[in-house]
mmCIF file of C-alpha atoms and ligand atoms in Angstrom:
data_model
loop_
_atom_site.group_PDB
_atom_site.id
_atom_site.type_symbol
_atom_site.label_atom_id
_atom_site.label_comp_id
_atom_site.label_asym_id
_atom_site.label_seq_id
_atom_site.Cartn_x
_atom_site.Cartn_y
_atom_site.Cartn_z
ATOM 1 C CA UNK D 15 14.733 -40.940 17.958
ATOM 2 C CA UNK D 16 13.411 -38.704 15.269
ATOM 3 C CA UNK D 17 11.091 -35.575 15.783
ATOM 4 C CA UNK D 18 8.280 -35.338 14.041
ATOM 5 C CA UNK D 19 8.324 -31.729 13.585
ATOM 6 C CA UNK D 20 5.426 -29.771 13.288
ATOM 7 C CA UNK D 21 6.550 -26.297 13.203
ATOM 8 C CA UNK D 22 8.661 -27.402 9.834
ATOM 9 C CA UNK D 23 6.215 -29.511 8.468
ATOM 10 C CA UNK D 24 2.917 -26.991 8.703
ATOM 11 C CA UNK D 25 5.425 -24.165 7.546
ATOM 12 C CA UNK D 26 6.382 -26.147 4.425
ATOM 13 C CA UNK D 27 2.353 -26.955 4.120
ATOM 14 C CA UNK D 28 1.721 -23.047 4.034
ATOM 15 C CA UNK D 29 4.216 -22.461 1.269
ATOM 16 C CA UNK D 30 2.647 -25.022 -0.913
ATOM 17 C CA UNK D 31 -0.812 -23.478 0.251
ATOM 18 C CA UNK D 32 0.479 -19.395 -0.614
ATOM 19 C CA UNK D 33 2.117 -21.277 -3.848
ATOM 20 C CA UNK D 34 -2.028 -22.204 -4.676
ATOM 21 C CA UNK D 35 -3.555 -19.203 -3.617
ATOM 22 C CA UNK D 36 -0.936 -17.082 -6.124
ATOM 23 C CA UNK D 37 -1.762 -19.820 -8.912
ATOM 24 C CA UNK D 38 -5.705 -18.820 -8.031
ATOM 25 C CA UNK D 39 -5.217 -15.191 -8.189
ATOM 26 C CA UNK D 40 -3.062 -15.380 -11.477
ATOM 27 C CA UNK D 41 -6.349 -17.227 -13.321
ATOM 28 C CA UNK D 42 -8.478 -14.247 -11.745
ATOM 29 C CA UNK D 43 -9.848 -16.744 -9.823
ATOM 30 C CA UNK D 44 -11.308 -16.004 -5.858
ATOM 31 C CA UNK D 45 -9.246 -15.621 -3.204
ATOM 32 C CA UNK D 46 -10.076 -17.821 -0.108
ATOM 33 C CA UNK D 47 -11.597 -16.017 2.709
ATOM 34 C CA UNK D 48 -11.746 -17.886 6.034
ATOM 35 C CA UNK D 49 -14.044 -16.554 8.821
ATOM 36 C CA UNK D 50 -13.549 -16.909 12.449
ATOM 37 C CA UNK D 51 -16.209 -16.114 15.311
ATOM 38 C CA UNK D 52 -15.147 -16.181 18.937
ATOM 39 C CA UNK D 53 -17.275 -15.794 21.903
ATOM 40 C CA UNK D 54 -16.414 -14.389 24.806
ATOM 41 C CA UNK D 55 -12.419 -13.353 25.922
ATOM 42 C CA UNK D 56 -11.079 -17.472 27.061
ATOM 43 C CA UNK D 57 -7.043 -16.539 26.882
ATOM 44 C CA UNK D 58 -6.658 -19.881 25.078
ATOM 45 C CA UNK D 59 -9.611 -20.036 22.748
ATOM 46 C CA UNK D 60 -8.120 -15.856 21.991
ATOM 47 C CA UNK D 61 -4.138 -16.985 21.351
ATOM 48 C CA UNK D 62 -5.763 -19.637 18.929
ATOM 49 C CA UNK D 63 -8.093 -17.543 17.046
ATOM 50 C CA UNK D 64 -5.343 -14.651 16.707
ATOM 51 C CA UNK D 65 -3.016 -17.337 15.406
ATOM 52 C CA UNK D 66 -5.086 -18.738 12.644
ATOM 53 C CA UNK D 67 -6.095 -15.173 11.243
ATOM 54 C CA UNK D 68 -2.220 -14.874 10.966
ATOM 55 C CA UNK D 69 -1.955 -18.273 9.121
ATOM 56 C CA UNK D 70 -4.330 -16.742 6.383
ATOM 57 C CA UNK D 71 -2.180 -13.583 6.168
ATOM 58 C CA UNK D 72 0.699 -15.376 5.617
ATOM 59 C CA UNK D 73 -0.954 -17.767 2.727
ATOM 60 C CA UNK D 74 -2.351 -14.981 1.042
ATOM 61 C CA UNK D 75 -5.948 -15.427 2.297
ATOM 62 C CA UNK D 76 -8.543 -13.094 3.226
ATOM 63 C CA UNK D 77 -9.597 -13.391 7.120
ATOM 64 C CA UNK D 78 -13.144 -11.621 9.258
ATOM 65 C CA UNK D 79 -13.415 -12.396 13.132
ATOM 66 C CA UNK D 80 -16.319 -11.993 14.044
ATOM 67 C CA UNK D 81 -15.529 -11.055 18.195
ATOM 68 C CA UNK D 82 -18.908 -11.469 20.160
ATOM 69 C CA UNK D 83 -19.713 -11.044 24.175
ATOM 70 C CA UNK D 84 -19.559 -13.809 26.712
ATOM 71 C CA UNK D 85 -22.973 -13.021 27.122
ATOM 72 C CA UNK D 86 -23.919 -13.171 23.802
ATOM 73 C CA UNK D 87 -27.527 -15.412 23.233
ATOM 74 C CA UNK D 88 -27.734 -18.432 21.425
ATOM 75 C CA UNK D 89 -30.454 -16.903 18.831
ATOM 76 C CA UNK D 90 -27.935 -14.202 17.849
ATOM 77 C CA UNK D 91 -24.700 -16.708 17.695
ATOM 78 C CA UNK D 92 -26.936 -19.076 15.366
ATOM 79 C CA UNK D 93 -28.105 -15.709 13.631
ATOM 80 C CA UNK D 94 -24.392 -14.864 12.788
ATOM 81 C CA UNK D 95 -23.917 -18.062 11.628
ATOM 82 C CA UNK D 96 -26.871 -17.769 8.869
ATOM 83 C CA UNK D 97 -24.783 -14.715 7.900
ATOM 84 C CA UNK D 98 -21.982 -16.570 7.240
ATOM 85 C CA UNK D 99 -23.434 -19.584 5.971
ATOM 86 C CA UNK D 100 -25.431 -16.928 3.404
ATOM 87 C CA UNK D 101 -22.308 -15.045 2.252
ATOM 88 C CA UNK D 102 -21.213 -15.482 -0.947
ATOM 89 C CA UNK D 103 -17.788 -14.354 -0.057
ATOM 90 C CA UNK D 104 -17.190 -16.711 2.614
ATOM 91 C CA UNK D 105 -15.772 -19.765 1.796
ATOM 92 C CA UNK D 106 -15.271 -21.690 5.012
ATOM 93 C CA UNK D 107 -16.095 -20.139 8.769
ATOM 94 C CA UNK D 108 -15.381 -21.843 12.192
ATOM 95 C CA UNK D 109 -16.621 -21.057 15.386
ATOM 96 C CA UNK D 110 -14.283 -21.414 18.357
ATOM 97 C CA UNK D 111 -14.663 -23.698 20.821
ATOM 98 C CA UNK D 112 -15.307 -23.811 23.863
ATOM 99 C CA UNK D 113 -19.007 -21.912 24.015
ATOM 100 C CA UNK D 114 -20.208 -20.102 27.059
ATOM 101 C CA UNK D 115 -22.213 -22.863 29.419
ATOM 102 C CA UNK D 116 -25.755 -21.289 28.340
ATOM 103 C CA UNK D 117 -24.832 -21.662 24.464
ATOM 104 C CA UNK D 118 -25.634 -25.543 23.248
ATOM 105 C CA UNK D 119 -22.631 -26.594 21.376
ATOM 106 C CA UNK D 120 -24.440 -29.191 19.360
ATOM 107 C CA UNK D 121 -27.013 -26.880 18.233
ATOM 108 C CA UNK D 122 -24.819 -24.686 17.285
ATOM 109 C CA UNK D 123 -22.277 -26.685 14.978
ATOM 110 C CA UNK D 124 -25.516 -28.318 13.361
ATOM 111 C CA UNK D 125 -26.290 -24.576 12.182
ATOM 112 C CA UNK D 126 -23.165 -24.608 10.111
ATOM 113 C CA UNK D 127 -23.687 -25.227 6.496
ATOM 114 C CA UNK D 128 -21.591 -28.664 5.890
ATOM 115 C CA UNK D 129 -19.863 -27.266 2.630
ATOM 116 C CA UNK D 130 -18.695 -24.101 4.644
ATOM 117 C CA UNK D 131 -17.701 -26.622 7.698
ATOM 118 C CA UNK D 132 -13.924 -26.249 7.386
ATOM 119 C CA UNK D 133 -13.654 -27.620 11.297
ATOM 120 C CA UNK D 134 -15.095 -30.855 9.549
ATOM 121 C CA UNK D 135 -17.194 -30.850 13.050
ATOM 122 C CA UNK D 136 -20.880 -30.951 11.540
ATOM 123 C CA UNK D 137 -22.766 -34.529 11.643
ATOM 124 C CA UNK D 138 -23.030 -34.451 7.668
ATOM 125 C CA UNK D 139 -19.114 -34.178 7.620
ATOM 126 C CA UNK D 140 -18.164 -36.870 10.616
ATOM 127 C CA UNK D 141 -20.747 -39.293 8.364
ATOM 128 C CA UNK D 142 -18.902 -38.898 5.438
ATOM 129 C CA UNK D 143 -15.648 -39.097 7.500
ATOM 130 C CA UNK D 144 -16.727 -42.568 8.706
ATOM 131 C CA UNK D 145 -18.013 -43.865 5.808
ATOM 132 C CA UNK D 146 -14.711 -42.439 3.674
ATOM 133 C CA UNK D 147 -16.309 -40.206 0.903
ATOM 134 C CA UNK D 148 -15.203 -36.927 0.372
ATOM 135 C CA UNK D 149 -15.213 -34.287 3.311
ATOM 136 C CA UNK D 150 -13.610 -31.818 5.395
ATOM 137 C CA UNK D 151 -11.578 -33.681 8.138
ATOM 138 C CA UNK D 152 -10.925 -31.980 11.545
ATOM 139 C CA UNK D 153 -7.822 -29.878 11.368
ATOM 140 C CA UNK D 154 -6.430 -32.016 14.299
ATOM 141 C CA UNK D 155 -6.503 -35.601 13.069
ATOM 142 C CA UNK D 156 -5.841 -34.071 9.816
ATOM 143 C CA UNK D 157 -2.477 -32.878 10.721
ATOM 144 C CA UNK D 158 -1.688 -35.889 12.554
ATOM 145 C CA UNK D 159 -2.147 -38.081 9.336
ATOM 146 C CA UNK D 160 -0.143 -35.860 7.356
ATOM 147 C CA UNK D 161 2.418 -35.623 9.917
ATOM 148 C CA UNK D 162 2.831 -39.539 9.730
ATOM 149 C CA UNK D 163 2.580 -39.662 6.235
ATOM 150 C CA UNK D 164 5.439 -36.494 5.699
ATOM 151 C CA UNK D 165 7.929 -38.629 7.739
ATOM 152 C CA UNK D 166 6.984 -41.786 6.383
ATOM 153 C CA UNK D 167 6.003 -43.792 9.503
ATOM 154 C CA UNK D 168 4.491 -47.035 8.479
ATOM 155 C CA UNK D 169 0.937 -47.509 9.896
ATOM 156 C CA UNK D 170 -0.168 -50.434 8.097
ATOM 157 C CA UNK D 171 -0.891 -53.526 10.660
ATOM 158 C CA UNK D 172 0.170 -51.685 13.265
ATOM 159 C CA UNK D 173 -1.278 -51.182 16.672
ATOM 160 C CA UNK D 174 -2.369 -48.016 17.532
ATOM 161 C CA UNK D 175 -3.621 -47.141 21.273
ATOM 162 C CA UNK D 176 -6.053 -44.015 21.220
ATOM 163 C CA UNK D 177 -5.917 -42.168 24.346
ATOM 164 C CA UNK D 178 -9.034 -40.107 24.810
ATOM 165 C CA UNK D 179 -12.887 -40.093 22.909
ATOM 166 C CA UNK D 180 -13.174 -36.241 23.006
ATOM 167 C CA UNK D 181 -15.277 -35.684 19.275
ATOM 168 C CA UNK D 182 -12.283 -33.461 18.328
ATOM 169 C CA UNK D 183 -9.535 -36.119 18.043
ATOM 170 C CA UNK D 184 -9.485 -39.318 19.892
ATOM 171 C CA UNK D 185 -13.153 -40.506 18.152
ATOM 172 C CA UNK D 186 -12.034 -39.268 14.799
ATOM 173 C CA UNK D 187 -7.984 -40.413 14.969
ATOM 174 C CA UNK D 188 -9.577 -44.044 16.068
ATOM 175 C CA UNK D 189 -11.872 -43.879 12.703
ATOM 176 C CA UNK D 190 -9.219 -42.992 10.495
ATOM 177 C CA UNK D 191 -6.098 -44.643 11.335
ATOM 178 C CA UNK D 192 -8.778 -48.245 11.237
ATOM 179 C CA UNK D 193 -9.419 -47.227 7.515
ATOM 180 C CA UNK D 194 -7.544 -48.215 4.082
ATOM 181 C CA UNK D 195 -5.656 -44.820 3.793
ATOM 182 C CA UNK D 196 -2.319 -44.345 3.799
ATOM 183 C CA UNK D 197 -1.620 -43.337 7.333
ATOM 184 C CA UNK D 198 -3.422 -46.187 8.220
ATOM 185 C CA UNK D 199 -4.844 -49.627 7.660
ATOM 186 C CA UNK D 200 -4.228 -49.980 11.120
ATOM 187 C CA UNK D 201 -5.543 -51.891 14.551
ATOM 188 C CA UNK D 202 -6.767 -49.806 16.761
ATOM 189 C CA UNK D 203 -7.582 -49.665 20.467
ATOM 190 C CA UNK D 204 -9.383 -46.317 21.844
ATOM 191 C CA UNK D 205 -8.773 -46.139 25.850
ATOM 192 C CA UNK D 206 -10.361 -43.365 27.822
ATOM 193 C CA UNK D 207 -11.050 -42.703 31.371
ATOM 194 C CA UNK D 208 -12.918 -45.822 32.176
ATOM 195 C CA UNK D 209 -9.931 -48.157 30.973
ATOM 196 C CA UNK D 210 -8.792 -50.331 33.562
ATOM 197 C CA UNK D 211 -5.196 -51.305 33.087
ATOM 198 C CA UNK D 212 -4.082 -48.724 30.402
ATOM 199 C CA UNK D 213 -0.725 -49.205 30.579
ATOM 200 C CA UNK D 214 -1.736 -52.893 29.426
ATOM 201 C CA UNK D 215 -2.557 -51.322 25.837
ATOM 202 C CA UNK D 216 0.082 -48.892 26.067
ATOM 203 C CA UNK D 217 3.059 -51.197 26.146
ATOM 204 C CA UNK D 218 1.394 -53.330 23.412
ATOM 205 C CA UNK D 219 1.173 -50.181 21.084
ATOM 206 C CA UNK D 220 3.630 -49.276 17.982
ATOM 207 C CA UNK D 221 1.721 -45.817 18.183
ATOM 208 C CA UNK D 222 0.245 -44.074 20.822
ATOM 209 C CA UNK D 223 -1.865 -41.080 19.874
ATOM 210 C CA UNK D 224 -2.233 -39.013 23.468
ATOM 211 C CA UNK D 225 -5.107 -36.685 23.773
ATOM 212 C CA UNK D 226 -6.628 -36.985 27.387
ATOM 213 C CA UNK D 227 -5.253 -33.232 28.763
ATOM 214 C CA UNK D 228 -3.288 -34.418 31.410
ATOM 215 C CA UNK D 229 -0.151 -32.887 31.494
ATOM 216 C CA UNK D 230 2.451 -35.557 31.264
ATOM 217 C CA UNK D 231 0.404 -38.327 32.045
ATOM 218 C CA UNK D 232 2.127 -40.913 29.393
ATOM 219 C CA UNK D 233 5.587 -41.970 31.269
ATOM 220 C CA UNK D 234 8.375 -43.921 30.062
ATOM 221 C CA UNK D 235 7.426 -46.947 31.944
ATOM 222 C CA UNK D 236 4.043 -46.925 29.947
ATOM 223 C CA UNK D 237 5.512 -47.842 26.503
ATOM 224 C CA UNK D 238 7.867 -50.143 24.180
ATOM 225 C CA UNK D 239 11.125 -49.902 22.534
ATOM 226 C CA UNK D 240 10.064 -48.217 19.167
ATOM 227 C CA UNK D 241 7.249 -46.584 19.625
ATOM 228 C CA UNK D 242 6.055 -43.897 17.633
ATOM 229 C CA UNK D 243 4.251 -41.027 20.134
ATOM 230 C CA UNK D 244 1.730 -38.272 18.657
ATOM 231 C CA UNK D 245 1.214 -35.902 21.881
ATOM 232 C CA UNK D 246 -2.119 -33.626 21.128
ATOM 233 C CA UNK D 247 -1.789 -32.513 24.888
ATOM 234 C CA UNK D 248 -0.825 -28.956 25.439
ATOM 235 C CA UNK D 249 -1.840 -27.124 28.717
ATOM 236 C CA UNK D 250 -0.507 -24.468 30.692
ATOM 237 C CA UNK D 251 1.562 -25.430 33.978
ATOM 238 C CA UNK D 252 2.676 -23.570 36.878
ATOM 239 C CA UNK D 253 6.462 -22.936 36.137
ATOM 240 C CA UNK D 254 7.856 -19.830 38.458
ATOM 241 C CA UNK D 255 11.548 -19.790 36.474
ATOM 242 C CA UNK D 256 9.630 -18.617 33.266
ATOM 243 C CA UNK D 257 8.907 -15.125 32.576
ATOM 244 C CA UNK D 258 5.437 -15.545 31.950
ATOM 245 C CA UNK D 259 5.121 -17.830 35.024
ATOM 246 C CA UNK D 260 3.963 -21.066 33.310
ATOM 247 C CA UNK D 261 5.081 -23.170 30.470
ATOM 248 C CA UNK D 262 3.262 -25.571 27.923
ATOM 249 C CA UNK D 263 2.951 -29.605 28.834
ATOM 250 C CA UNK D 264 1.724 -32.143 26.582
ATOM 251 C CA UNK D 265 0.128 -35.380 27.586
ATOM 252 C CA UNK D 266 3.661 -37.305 27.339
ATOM 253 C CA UNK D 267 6.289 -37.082 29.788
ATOM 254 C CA UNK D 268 8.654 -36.271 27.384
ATOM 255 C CA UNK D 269 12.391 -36.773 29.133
ATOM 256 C CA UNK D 270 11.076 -40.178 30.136
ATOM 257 C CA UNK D 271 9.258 -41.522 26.799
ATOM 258 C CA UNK D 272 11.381 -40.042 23.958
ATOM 259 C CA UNK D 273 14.248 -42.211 25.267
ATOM 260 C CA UNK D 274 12.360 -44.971 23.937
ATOM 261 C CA UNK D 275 9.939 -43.588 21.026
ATOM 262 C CA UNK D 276 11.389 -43.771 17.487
ATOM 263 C CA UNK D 277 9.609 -40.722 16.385
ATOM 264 C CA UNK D 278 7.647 -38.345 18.431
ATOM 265 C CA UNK D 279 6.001 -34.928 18.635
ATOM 266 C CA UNK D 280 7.241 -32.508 21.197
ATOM 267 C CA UNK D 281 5.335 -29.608 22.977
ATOM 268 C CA UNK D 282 5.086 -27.066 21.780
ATOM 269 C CA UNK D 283 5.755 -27.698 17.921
ATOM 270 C CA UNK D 284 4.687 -30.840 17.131
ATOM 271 C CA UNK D 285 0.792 -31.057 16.821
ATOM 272 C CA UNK D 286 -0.416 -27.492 17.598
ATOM 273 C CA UNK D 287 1.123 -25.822 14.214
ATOM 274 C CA UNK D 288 -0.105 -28.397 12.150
ATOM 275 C CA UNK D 289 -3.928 -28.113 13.148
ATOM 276 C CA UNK D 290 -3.617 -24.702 11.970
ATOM 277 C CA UNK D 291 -2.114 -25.763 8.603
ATOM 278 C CA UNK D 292 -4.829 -27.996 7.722
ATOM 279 C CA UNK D 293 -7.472 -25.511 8.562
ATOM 280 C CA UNK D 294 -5.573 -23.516 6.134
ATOM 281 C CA UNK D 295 -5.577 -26.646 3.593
ATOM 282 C CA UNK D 296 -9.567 -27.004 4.315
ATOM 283 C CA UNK D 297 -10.279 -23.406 3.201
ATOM 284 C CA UNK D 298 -8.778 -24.219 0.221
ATOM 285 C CA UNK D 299 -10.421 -26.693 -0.671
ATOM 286 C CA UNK D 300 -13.479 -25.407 0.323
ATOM 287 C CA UNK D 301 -12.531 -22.557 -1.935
ATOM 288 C CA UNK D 302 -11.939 -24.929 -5.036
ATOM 289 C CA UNK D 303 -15.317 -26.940 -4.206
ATOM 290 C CA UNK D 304 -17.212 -23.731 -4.880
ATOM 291 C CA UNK D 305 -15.517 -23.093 -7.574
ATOM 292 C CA UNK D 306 -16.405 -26.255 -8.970
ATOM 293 C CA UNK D 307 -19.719 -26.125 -8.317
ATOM 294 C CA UNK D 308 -19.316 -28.869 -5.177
ATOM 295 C CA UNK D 309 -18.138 -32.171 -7.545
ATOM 296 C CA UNK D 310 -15.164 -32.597 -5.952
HETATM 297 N N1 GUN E 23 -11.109 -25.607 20.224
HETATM 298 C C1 GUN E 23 -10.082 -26.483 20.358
HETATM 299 N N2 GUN E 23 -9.737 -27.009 19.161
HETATM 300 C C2 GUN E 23 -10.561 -26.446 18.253
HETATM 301 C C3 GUN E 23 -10.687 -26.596 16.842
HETATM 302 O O1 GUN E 23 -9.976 -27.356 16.171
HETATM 303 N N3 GUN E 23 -11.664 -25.855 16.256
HETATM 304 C C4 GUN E 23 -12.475 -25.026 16.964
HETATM 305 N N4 GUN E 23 -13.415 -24.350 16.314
HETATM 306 N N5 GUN E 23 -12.383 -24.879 18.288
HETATM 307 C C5 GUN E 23 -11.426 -25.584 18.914
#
């Protein structure tokens, strides 16, 4: 069994990212500036936010969080957004998810100008995602394709079993492992809550891509000798021997399924870093497309 290790892998990714963003500043060229705006105080949506204004200290970009009130309207989010999407300085902005119940999330990510879209979450991006021309790809599915492609895990003709339609990663992961890329060329089966007799699929898959948010829902029993397991689950469970009081679960039952996988993820460590490392990658490139006038 082999770990597909994420912490490693999206470290190494934000080497060769700072290693770009020096070559950039050398030719007096702009420095990437990623924008963040957050709404409200969620604990999770907070930890993530905090964590990705790190990543672009540590690459050498520049970062502005924009922190707004629970309570904040929707006319002044989608105001703040013109801001941003107006800024010259800005190269790509995100805004976290989830919104307060009055705020309409759809609204809101069709406000965001597609070019600045580093989330890869706007319509004109998840087109061009589907139809395989150029575009931002969500940071999650992103990282999961270069995750499989960094430890060489052969996709091609295989079957993978989707688990979980959410618009963030099991729609998009079901797209793009289906299409001619190199993590993919693959069969595909997405399963979600109306699936009768998932463990049918499961034990047919050579991949199983796990994104429902049940903690440990995926057991040993579920899946084949060989499999390869990407776990995007990662909630916070009761545990009274930690300090803190809880610890992280994915989606996988990890003692029970690794015993059989031939590579898999592990919680934390395995997904989570990387989705941070390829919003870092999408800034840059958002950064260069600017630069070059949007051609590329
Ligand atoms: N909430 C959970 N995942 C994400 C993500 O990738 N981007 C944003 N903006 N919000 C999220």
């Amino acid at each position: 069994m082999i770990l597909l290790d994420g912490k490693k892998t999206s470290n190494d990714l934000k080497v060769e990212i700072a290693e770009s963003v020096k070559q950039l500043k050398a030719q007096g060229k702009k420095t990437p500036h990623l924008a963040a705006i957050l709404v409200g105080t969620d604990g999770a949506s907070m930890t993530y936010v905090s964590s990705k204004v790190k990543a672009c200290h540590l690459v050498g970009f520049n970062s502005t969080l924009i922190e707004l009130p629970s309570e904040t309207t929707e006319a002044t989010l989608l105001h703040e957004i013109e801001k941003l999407n107006n800024n010259n300085d800005i190269d790509g902005f995100i805004v976290q998810l989830p919104l307060p119940k009055h705020i309409n999330e759809q609204k809101v990510l069709n406000a965001v100008d597609p070019d600045k879209d580093v989330d890869g979450f706007h319509p004109t991006n998840v087109g061009r995602m589907a139809l395989d021309m150029p575009c931002f790809l969500p940071a999650t599915p992103f990282g999961i394709l270069e995750l499989l492609e960094r430890y060489h895990v052969k996709t091609s003709g295989k079957h993978v079993v989707v688990i979980g339609r959410s618009h963030i990663v099991g729609r998009p992961m079901s797209i793009l492992m289906s299409q001619k890329r190199k993590a993919g060329d693959a069969t595909v089966t997405i399963t979600h809550s109306r699936t009768k007799n998932l463990k049918e699929f499961t034990l047919q898959a050579d991949i199983i891509v796990a994104a429902l948010g049940i903690p440990e829902f995926l057991t040993g029993d579920m899946v084949k000798d060989g499999v390869t397991i990407i776990d995007v689950g990662i909630t916070r469970v009761e545990d009274a021997t930690k300090k803190s009081g809880y610890r992280l679960a994915g989606d996988v039952h990890f003692e029970s399924v690794s015993k059989k996988a031939s590579f898999i993820t592990p919680v934390p460590g395995g997904v989570g870093p990387m989705t941070i490392a390829m919003l870092m990658k999408n800034t840059l490139l958002a950064c260069e497309r600017k630069e070059n006038n949007f051609v590329i």
